[in-house]
């Protein structure tokens, strides 16, 4: 549908605003997807599975980030290692939208253990929001002369202001709204359809509030969804509703069609960018095998939800990269500070 084949529409022909439009499209789609994952997790899931989730998210992301940067430094020798870290930060997190589509399908329901499906969904949501610190430290090391200043800003802005504050605000909003909607439901002010409407509206409201102050809006959306369904009440009201699932599916399809039309495929063979197709093909193949698989196999002994090495191999291979990466690389300019 894009300019390369059908040429039905070309987002890049819309002028300088095309990147801004792409940023907001991916932001809304990701926020709804992350919020949905938080809602659909079992009651108090994050508290009960904090050990396995922490092991699967933090070390795996860190190792994968460094591995991708090292691979890129070899394949693209004109790039210095810090520049490779910037790009690697955009490729490290998994995509929660694709993840939710896969672990929620009929085949997965029948063949993938429930604990594995839940931990993969939660991991994809958490590591998508936690990609910001990896990207911000890379950029700060690039733009700051002093490494001490770079690490100081990274801790103050990348962690405290963006990740911690964003998570706290999202969780607080989710808990507050959960209490409010339960109260109105008991009083008979809202019906079941109202829950579905809030399912979508509150996700957008959360990212709007958190993004206004410059914190991590995606992690806030996941925190809000998890907090809202912490006691299981909200999840119980919407779990059998078809509209929210269909709407989410249509929104995801539209987003991927848009991204496919927006990607500059002509740049895949660009002499002035020192990029050639064979380098990109090699990069994709190596990333598929080395980004997650070795580290998940190594760490799965400390993840109670992963029982066998076959499940660890599945979790390691299961690491889709897609729409959220456009959001990351557009979202940060030379100065990632809010």
Coordinates of C-alpha atoms in Angstrom, one line a residue:
X1 CA 0.0 0.0 0.0
X2 CA 3.0 2.3 0.4
X3 CA 5.0 4.2 -2.2
X4 CA 7.2 1.2 -3.1
X5 CA 4.4 -0.9 -4.7
X6 CA 0.7 0.3 -4.7
X7 CA 1.5 3.9 -3.8
X8 CA -1.9 4.4 -2.2
X9 CA -0.4 6.6 0.4
X10 CA 3.1 7.9 1.3
X11 CA 3.5 9.2 4.9
X12 CA 6.9 10.8 4.0
X13 CA 5.2 13.0 1.4
X14 CA 3.3 14.8 4.2
X15 CA 6.3 17.0 4.9
X16 CA 8.4 17.5 8.0
X17 CA 5.5 16.5 10.2
X18 CA 5.7 12.8 9.1
X19 CA 8.0 11.8 11.9
X20 CA 5.8 13.5 14.5
X21 CA 2.8 11.7 13.1
X22 CA 4.6 8.4 13.2
X23 CA 5.7 9.0 16.7
X24 CA 2.2 9.6 17.9
X25 CA 0.7 6.7 16.0
X26 CA 3.2 4.3 17.5
X27 CA 2.8 5.9 20.9
X28 CA -1.0 5.4 21.0
X29 CA -0.9 1.8 19.6
X30 CA 1.9 0.8 22.0
X31 CA 0.1 2.4 25.0
X32 CA -3.1 0.6 24.3
X33 CA -1.2 -2.7 23.8
X34 CA 0.8 -2.3 27.1
X35 CA -2.3 -1.2 29.0
X36 CA -4.1 -4.3 27.7
X37 CA -1.3 -6.6 28.8
X38 CA -1.5 -5.1 32.3
X39 CA -5.2 -5.6 32.4
X40 CA -5.1 -9.2 31.1
X41 CA -2.5 -10.4 33.5
X42 CA -3.8 -12.5 36.5
X43 CA -4.6 -10.9 39.8
X44 CA -1.5 -9.3 41.5
X45 CA 0.7 -11.0 38.9
X46 CA 3.7 -8.7 39.1
X47 CA 4.0 -9.1 42.9
X48 CA 3.8 -12.9 42.7
X49 CA 6.3 -13.2 39.8
X50 CA 8.7 -10.4 40.5
X51 CA 11.8 -12.6 40.8
X52 CA 11.3 -14.5 37.5
X53 CA 10.3 -11.3 35.7
X54 CA 13.2 -9.3 37.0
X55 CA 15.7 -12.0 35.9
X56 CA 14.1 -12.3 32.5
X57 CA 13.9 -8.5 31.9
X58 CA 17.0 -6.7 33.3
X59 CA 20.0 -9.1 32.6
X60 CA 18.6 -10.3 29.3
X61 CA 18.1 -6.7 28.1
X62 CA 21.5 -5.6 29.2
X63 CA 23.3 -8.6 27.7
X64 CA 21.3 -8.3 24.5
X65 CA 22.0 -4.6 24.2
X66 CA 25.8 -5.1 24.5
X67 CA 25.7 -8.1 22.2
X68 CA 23.9 -6.2 19.4
X69 CA 26.2 -3.2 19.8
X70 CA 29.2 -5.5 19.5
X71 CA 27.8 -7.2 16.4
X72 CA 27.0 -3.9 14.8
X73 CA 30.5 -2.6 15.5
X74 CA 31.9 -5.5 13.5
X75 CA 29.4 -5.4 10.6
X76 CA 29.5 -1.6 10.4
X77 CA 33.1 -0.6 11.2
X78 CA 32.6 3.1 10.4
X79 CA 30.4 3.3 13.5
X80 CA 32.0 3.8 16.9
X81 CA 30.8 1.6 19.8
X82 CA 28.7 4.4 21.5
X83 CA 26.8 4.9 18.2
X84 CA 26.2 1.2 18.0
X85 CA 24.9 1.3 21.6
X86 CA 22.3 4.0 20.5
X87 CA 21.1 1.8 17.7
X88 CA 21.2 -1.4 19.8
X89 CA 19.0 0.2 22.4
X90 CA 16.2 0.5 19.8
X91 CA 16.6 -3.2 18.8
X92 CA 16.8 -4.7 22.3
X93 CA 13.3 -4.6 23.7
X94 CA 10.6 -7.0 22.4
X95 CA 7.4 -5.8 20.8
X96 CA 4.4 -6.1 23.1
X97 CA 1.9 -5.7 20.3
X98 CA 3.2 -8.7 18.3
X99 CA 3.8 -10.6 21.6
X100 CA 0.2 -10.2 22.7
X101 CA -1.0 -11.4 19.3
X102 CA 1.1 -14.5 19.4
X103 CA 0.7 -15.6 23.0
X104 CA -3.0 -14.9 22.8
X105 CA -3.7 -16.9 19.7
X106 CA -5.6 -20.2 19.6
X107 CA -2.4 -22.2 18.9
X108 CA -0.6 -20.7 21.9
X109 CA -3.6 -21.3 24.1
X110 CA -3.4 -25.0 23.2
X111 CA 0.4 -25.6 23.1
X112 CA 2.1 -23.0 25.3
X113 CA 1.9 -23.3 29.1
X114 CA -0.2 -20.6 30.7
X115 CA 2.7 -19.5 33.0
X116 CA 5.0 -19.1 30.0
X117 CA 2.4 -17.0 28.1
X118 CA 1.9 -14.7 31.1
X119 CA 5.7 -14.2 31.7
X120 CA 6.3 -13.5 28.0
X121 CA 3.5 -10.9 27.9
X122 CA 4.7 -9.2 31.1
X123 CA 8.3 -9.2 30.0
X124 CA 7.5 -7.7 26.6
X125 CA 5.5 -4.9 28.3
X126 CA 8.1 -4.2 30.9
X127 CA 11.2 -4.2 28.7
X128 CA 9.5 -2.0 26.1
X129 CA 9.2 0.7 28.8
X130 CA 12.7 0.0 30.2
X131 CA 14.3 0.6 26.9
X132 CA 14.5 4.3 27.6
X133 CA 17.4 4.1 30.1
X134 CA 19.5 2.1 27.6
X135 CA 18.9 4.6 24.9
X136 CA 19.4 7.7 27.2
X137 CA 22.8 6.5 28.5
X138 CA 24.0 5.9 25.0
X139 CA 22.9 9.4 23.9
X140 CA 24.3 11.1 27.0
X141 CA 27.7 9.4 26.5
X142 CA 27.6 10.8 22.9
X143 CA 26.7 14.4 23.7
X144 CA 28.4 14.9 27.1
X145 CA 32.1 15.6 27.3
X146 CA 32.3 14.3 30.9
X147 CA 31.3 10.7 31.5
X148 CA 30.5 11.6 35.1
X149 CA 28.0 14.2 33.9
X150 CA 26.6 11.6 31.5
X151 CA 26.0 9.0 34.1
X152 CA 24.6 11.6 36.5
X153 CA 22.0 12.8 34.0
X154 CA 21.3 9.2 33.1
X155 CA 20.5 8.3 36.7
X156 CA 18.6 11.5 37.5
X157 CA 16.6 11.8 34.2
X158 CA 16.7 8.3 32.6
X159 CA 15.9 6.4 35.8
X160 CA 14.4 8.6 38.5
X161 CA 12.4 11.1 36.3
X162 CA 11.4 8.9 33.4
X163 CA 11.2 5.3 34.7
X164 CA 10.5 5.6 38.4
X165 CA 8.3 8.7 38.3
X166 CA 6.4 7.4 35.2
X167 CA 5.8 4.0 36.9
X168 CA 4.6 5.6 40.1
X169 CA 2.2 8.0 38.4
X170 CA 0.8 5.3 36.2
X171 CA 0.3 2.9 39.1
X172 CA -1.3 5.6 41.2
X173 CA -3.7 6.6 38.4
X174 CA -4.6 3.0 37.8
X175 CA -5.3 2.3 41.5
X176 CA -7.3 5.5 41.9
X177 CA -9.4 4.8 38.8
X178 CA -9.9 1.2 39.8
X179 CA -11.4 2.3 43.1
X180 CA -13.5 5.0 41.4
X181 CA -15.0 2.7 38.8
X182 CA -15.7 -0.1 41.3
X183 CA -17.6 2.5 43.5
X184 CA -19.6 3.8 40.5
X185 CA -20.4 0.2 39.5
X186 CA -21.7 -0.7 42.9
X187 CA -23.9 2.4 42.8
X188 CA -25.2 1.4 39.4
X189 CA -23.9 4.5 37.6
X190 CA -21.9 2.5 35.0
X191 CA -22.6 -0.8 33.2
X192 CA -20.3 -3.4 31.6
X193 CA -20.0 -1.4 28.4
X194 CA -18.6 1.5 30.3
X195 CA -15.7 -0.7 31.3
X196 CA -14.8 -1.3 27.7
X197 CA -14.9 2.4 26.9
X198 CA -12.6 3.1 29.8
X199 CA -10.3 0.3 28.7
X200 CA -9.3 2.4 25.7
X201 CA -9.8 6.0 27.0
X202 CA -7.9 5.6 30.2
X203 CA -4.8 4.2 28.4
X204 CA -4.7 7.4 26.2
X205 CA -5.4 9.6 29.2
X206 CA -2.5 8.0 31.1
X207 CA 0.1 8.6 28.4
X208 CA -1.2 12.1 27.9
X209 CA -0.7 13.0 31.5
X210 CA 2.7 11.3 31.9
X211 CA 4.1 12.5 28.5
X212 CA 3.2 16.1 29.4
X213 CA 5.7 16.0 32.3
X214 CA 8.3 14.1 30.2
X215 CA 8.3 10.8 32.0
X216 CA 8.1 7.2 30.5
X217 CA 4.6 7.1 29.2
X218 CA 4.7 3.6 27.9
X219 CA 5.8 2.1 31.2
X220 CA 3.2 4.2 32.9
X221 CA 0.5 2.7 30.6
X222 CA 1.6 -0.8 31.6
X223 CA 1.7 0.2 35.3
X224 CA -1.7 1.7 35.1
X225 CA -3.2 -1.4 33.5
X226 CA -1.6 -3.7 36.0
X227 CA -2.7 -1.5 38.9
X228 CA -6.2 -1.1 37.6
X229 CA -6.6 -4.9 37.4
X230 CA -4.6 -5.6 40.6
X231 CA -7.6 -7.1 42.5
X232 CA -9.0 -8.8 39.4
X233 CA -12.2 -6.8 39.3
X234 CA -11.6 -4.9 36.1
X235 CA -10.2 -7.9 34.3
X236 CA -13.3 -9.9 35.2
X237 CA -15.6 -7.3 33.7
X238 CA -13.8 -7.1 30.3
X239 CA -12.2 -10.5 29.8
X240 CA -15.1 -11.9 27.7
X241 CA -15.7 -8.7 25.7
X242 CA -15.1 -9.0 21.9
X243 CA -15.1 -5.3 21.0
X244 CA -11.9 -4.4 22.8
X245 CA -10.0 -7.3 21.3
X246 CA -11.3 -6.5 17.8
X247 CA -10.5 -2.8 18.2
X248 CA -7.0 -3.6 19.4
X249 CA -6.5 -6.0 16.4
X250 CA -7.7 -3.4 13.9
X251 CA -5.5 -0.7 15.4
X252 CA -2.4 -2.9 15.3
X253 CA -3.0 -3.9 11.7
X254 CA -3.4 -0.2 10.7
X255 CA -0.2 0.7 12.6
X256 CA 1.9 -1.9 10.8
X257 CA 0.5 -0.9 7.4
X258 CA 1.4 2.7 8.3
X259 CA 5.0 1.7 9.4
X260 CA 5.5 -0.4 6.2
X261 CA 4.6 2.6 4.1
X262 CA 6.7 4.9 6.2
X263 CA 10.0 2.9 6.2
X264 CA 12.5 4.4 3.7
X265 CA 13.4 1.1 1.9
X266 CA 15.6 3.1 -0.6
X267 CA 18.0 3.7 2.3
X268 CA 18.7 0.0 2.6
X269 CA 21.3 0.4 -0.1
X270 CA 22.9 3.8 0.5
X271 CA 26.5 4.6 -0.2
X272 CA 26.5 7.8 1.7
X273 CA 25.2 6.0 4.8
X274 CA 27.7 3.2 4.3
X275 CA 24.9 0.7 4.3
X276 CA 24.4 -2.2 1.9
X277 CA 21.8 -5.0 1.8
X278 CA 24.2 -7.8 2.6
X279 CA 25.2 -6.0 5.9
X280 CA 21.5 -5.7 6.9
X281 CA 20.8 -9.3 6.1
X282 CA 23.8 -10.5 8.1
X283 CA 22.7 -8.2 11.0
X284 CA 19.2 -9.6 11.0
X285 CA 20.4 -13.2 11.0
X286 CA 22.9 -12.7 13.8
X287 CA 20.5 -10.8 15.9
X288 CA 17.9 -13.6 15.6
X289 CA 20.4 -16.0 17.1
X290 CA 22.4 -13.9 19.5
X291 CA 20.1 -11.2 20.8
X292 CA 18.2 -13.3 23.4
X293 CA 18.7 -17.1 23.0
X294 CA 22.1 -17.5 24.7
X295 CA 21.2 -15.3 27.6
X296 CA 17.8 -16.8 28.3
X297 CA 19.2 -20.3 28.1
X298 CA 21.9 -19.2 30.6
X299 CA 19.5 -17.5 33.0
X300 CA 16.4 -19.7 32.8
X301 CA 17.5 -21.7 35.9
X302 CA 16.5 -18.6 38.0
X303 CA 13.1 -18.1 36.3
X304 CA 10.6 -20.4 38.0
X305 CA 8.1 -20.0 35.2
X306 CA 10.5 -21.6 32.7
X307 CA 10.8 -25.3 33.6
X308 CA 12.8 -26.9 30.7
X309 CA 15.6 -25.8 28.3
X310 CA 13.1 -26.3 25.5
X311 CA 10.9 -23.6 27.1
X312 CA 13.9 -21.4 27.5
X313 CA 14.8 -21.8 23.9
X314 CA 11.2 -20.8 22.9
X315 CA 11.4 -17.8 25.2
X316 CA 14.8 -16.8 23.8
X317 CA 13.7 -17.1 20.2
X318 CA 10.4 -15.4 21.0
X319 CA 11.6 -11.8 20.8
X320 CA 9.8 -9.9 18.0
X321 CA 11.1 -6.5 17.0
X322 CA 8.7 -4.1 15.3
X323 CA 6.6 -1.0 15.7
X324 CA 7.9 0.2 19.0
X325 CA 11.4 0.7 17.6
X326 CA 10.1 3.5 15.4
X327 CA 8.7 5.2 18.5
X328 CA 12.1 4.9 20.3
X329 CA 14.3 6.3 17.6
X330 CA 12.0 9.2 16.7
X331 CA 11.3 10.0 20.4
X332 CA 14.9 10.8 21.3
X333 CA 16.8 13.6 19.7
X334 CA 20.2 14.9 20.6
X335 CA 19.0 15.8 24.1
X336 CA 16.8 13.2 25.7
X337 CA 16.1 15.3 28.8
X338 CA 12.4 16.3 29.3

